[in-house]
Coordinates of C-alpha atoms in Angstrom, one line a residue:
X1 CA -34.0 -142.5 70.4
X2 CA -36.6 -143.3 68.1
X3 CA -35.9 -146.2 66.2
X4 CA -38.2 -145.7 63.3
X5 CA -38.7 -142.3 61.4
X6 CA -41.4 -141.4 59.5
X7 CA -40.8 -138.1 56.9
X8 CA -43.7 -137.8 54.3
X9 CA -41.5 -135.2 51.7
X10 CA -44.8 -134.2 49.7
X11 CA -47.9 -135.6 51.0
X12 CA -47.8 -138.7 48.8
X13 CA -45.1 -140.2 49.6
X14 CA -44.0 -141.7 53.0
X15 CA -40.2 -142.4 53.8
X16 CA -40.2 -145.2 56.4
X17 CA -36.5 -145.3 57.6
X18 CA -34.7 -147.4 60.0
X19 CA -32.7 -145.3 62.6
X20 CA -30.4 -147.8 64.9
X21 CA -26.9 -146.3 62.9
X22 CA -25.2 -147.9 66.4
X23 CA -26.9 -151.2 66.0
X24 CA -26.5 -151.2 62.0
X25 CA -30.3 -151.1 61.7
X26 CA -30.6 -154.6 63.4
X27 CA -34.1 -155.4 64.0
X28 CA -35.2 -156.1 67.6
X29 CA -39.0 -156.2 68.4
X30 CA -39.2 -152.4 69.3
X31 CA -38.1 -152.1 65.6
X32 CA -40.3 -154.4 64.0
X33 CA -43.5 -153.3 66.3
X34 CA -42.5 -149.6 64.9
X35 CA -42.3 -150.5 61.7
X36 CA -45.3 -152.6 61.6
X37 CA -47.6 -149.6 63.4
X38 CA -46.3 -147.2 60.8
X39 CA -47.1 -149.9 57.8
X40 CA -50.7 -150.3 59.5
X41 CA -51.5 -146.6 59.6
X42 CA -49.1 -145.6 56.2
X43 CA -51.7 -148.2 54.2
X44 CA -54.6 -147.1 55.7
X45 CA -53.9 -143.3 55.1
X46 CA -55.8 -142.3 52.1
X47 CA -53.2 -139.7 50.9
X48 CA -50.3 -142.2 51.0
X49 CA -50.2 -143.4 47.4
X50 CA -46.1 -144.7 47.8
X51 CA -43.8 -145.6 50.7
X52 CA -40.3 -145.6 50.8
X53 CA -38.7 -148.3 53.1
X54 CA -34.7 -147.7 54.1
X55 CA -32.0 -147.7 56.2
X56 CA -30.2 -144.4 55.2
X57 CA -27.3 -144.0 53.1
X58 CA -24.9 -146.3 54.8
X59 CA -26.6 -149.6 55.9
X60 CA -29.8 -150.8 55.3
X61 CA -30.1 -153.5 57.7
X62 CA -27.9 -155.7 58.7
X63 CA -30.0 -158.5 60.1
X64 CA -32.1 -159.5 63.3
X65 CA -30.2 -158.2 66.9
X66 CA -28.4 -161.4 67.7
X67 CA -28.3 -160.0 71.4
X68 CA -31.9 -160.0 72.0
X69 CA -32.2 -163.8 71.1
X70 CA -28.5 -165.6 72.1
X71 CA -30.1 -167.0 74.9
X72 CA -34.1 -167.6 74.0
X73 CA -36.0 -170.5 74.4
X74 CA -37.9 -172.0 71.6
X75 CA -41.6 -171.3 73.4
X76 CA -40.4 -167.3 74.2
X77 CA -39.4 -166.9 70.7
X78 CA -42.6 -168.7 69.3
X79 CA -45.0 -166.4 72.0
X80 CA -43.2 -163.1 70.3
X81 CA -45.3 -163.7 67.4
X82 CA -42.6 -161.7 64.9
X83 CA -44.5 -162.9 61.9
X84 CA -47.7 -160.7 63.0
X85 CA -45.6 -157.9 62.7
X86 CA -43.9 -159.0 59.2
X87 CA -47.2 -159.5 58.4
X88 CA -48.5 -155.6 58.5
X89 CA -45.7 -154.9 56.0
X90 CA -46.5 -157.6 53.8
X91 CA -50.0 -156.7 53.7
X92 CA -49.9 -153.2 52.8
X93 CA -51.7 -152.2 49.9
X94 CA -49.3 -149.2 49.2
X95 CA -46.5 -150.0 46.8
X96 CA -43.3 -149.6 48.8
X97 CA -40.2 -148.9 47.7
X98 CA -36.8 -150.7 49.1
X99 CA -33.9 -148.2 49.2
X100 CA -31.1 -150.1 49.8
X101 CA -27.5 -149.1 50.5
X102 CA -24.9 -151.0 52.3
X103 CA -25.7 -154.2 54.2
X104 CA -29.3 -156.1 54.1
X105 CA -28.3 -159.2 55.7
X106 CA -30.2 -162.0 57.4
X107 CA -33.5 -160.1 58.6
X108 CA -32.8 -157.3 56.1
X109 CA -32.8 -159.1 52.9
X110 CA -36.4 -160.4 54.1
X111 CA -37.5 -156.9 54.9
X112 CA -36.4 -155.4 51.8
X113 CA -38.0 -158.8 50.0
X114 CA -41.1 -157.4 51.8
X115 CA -40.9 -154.6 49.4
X116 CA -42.7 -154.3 45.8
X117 CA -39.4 -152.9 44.6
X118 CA -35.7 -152.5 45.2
X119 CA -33.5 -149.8 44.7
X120 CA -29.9 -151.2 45.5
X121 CA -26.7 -149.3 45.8
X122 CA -23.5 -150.4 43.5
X123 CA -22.2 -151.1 47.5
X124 CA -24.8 -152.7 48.3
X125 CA -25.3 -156.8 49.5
X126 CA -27.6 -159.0 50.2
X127 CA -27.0 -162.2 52.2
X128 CA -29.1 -164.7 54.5
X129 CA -26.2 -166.0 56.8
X130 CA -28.7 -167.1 60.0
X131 CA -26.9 -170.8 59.2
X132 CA -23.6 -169.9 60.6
X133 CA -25.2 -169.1 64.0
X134 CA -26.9 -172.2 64.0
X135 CA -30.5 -171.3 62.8
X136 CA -32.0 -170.7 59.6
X137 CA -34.4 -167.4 58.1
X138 CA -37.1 -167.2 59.9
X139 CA -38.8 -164.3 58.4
X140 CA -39.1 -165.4 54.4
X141 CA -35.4 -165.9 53.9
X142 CA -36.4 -169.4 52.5
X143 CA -39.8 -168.8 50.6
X144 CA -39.9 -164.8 49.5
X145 CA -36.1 -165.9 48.2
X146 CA -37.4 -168.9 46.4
X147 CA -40.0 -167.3 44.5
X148 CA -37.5 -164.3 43.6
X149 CA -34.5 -166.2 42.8
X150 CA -35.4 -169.4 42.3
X151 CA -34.3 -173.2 43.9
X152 CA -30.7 -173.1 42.7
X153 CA -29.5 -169.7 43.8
X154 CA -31.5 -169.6 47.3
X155 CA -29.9 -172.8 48.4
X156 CA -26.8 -171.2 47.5
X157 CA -27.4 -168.2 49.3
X158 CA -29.2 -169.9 52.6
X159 CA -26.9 -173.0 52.8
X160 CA -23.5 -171.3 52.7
X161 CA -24.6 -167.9 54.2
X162 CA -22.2 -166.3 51.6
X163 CA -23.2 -162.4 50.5
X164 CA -24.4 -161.6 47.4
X165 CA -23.1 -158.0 45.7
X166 CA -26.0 -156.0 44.3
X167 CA -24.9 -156.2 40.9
X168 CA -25.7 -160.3 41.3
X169 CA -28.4 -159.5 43.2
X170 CA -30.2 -157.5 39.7
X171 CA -28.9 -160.5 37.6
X172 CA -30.8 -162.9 40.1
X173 CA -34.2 -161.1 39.9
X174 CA -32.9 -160.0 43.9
X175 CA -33.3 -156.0 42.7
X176 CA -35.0 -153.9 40.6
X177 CA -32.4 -151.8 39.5
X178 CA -28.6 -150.9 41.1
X179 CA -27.7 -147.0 40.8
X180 CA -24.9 -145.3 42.4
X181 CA -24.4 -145.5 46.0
X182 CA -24.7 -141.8 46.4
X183 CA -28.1 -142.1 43.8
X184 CA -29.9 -144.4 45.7
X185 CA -32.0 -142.2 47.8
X186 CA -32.9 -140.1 45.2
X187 CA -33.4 -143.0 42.8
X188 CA -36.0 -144.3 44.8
X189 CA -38.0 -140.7 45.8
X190 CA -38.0 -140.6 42.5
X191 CA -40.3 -143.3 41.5
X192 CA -42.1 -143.6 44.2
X193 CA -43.5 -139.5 43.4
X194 CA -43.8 -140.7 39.5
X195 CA -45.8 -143.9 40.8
X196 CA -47.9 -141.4 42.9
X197 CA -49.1 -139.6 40.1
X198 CA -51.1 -143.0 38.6
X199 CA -54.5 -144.0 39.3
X200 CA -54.2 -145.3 43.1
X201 CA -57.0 -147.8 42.7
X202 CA -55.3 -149.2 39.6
X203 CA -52.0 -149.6 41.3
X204 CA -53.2 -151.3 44.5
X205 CA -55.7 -153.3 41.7
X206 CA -52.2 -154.4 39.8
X207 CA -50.0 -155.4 43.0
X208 CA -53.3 -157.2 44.9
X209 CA -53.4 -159.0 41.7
X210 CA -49.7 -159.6 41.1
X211 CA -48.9 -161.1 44.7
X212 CA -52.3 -163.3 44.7
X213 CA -51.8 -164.4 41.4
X214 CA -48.0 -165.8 42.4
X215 CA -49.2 -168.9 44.0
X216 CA -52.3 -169.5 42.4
X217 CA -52.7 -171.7 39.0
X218 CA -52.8 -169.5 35.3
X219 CA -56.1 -170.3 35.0
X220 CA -56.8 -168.7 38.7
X221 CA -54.5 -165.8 38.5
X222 CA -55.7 -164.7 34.7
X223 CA -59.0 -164.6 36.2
X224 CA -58.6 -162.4 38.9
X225 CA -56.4 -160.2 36.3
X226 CA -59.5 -160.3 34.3
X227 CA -61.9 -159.2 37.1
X228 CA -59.2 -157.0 38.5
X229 CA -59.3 -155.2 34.7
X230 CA -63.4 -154.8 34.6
X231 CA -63.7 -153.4 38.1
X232 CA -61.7 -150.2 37.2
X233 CA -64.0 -149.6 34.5
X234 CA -65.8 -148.2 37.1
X235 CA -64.0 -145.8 38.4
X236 CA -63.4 -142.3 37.6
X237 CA -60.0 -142.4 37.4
X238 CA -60.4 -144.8 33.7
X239 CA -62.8 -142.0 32.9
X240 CA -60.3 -139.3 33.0
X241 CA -57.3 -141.4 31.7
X242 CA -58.8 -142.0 28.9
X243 CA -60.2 -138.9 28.1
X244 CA -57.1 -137.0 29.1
X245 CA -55.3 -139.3 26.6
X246 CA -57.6 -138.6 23.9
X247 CA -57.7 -134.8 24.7
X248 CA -54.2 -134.8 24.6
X249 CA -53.3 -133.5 27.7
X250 CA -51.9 -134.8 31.5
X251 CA -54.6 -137.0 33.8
X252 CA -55.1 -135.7 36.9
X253 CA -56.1 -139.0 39.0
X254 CA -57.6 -138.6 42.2
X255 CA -58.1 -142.4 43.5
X256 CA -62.1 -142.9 42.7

């Protein structure tokens, strides 16, 4: 069975979904080498301007397959080089979507943290419990959490391994938005084709920007804001937004 499926409903837009309903989605390194092959060649395909990331409509995922490393040594699991394969999610310069329904626990909650945006269902939790099998997140669950929630509810969440509910998880800054259960799907095809009709270069421009500018000073990320700005001044996409505004009538952007 393929573990990772790859629909593109209009040639836009790339669905990325997680397909181990037996295993509730958990993440083994077949998984995360899939998912990371399809990030690589999703980001580099020039008519990708969104990707979806999900689970399906029951479970996102419910955290790293404790089966595959119960009995690992420290030096096998530092040679598996997991972060190399986080890494080709994190660096993809398409904006992706997080469609969440159900669980995304432990190694879930980082991957849908890997996303620009999250969908979550009214069913939906979020929870980094690695503590109570005597480890800790491995994957972000300590630094992507921070920087989203902030000190006092990550140590909450990472010390006590408790579960969060999605509606928390919005009032946390943990989601983007919590629809229906049934809605979530749909919800997040939806903005991912409405995001596909903006200028591409100004959208990878603005989330390039966004996640350098996190950990730099003000002064450093208003500048590359600032440069960021001027550079799409050359393209033709600013030509024909502008002009379409001006003329009254729907841009047509086509990513120069």
């Amino acid at each position: 069975m393929t573990v990772v499926l790859v629909e593109q409903p209009t040639p836009d837009v790339a669905v990325v979904r997680l397909n181990r309903p037996d295993a509730r989605n958990a993440l083994n390194q077949e998984v995360r080498s899939e998912l990371a092959g399809h990030f690589d060649r999703l980001g580099q395909a020039a008519e990708v301007r969104c990707i979806v990331l999900t689970g399906g409509e029951r479970c996102f995922a419910a955290g790293a397959d404790i089966r595959a490393m119960a009995d690992a040594g420290a030096i096998e699991i530092m040679l598996r080089q997991t972060q190399r394969l986080w890494q080709a999610i994190a660096a993809c310069p398409k904006p992706v979507i997080a469609a969440v329904n159900g669980y995304a626990w432990g190694g879930g909650c980082e991957l849908a943290m890997h996303a620009d945006i999250i969908i979550a269902g009214e069913g939906a939790s979020f929870c980094q419990p690695e503590v109570k099998v005597g480890i800790m997140p491995g994957a972000g669950g300590t630094q992507r959490l921070t920087r989203a929630v902030g000190k006092f509810q990550a140590m909450k969440m990472v010390l006590t391994g408790l579960p969060v509910s999605a509606r928390e998880a919005l009032a946390m800054g943990l989601a983007s938005e919590v629809v229906a259960d049934d809605a979530v799907q749909a919800r997040a095809l939806e903005l991912a084709r409405h995001i596909a009709t903006l200028p591409p270069l100004a959208i990878a421009q603005i989330k390039e920007v966004l996640l350098a500018g996190q950990d730099a000073s003000l002064d450093t990320a208003l500048m590359l804001e600032r440069k960021a700005f001027q550079l799409l001044f050359a393209s033709a996409d600013q030509k024909e937004g502008m002009r379409a505004f001006l003329e009254k009538r729907p841009p047509v952007f086509r990513g120069g």
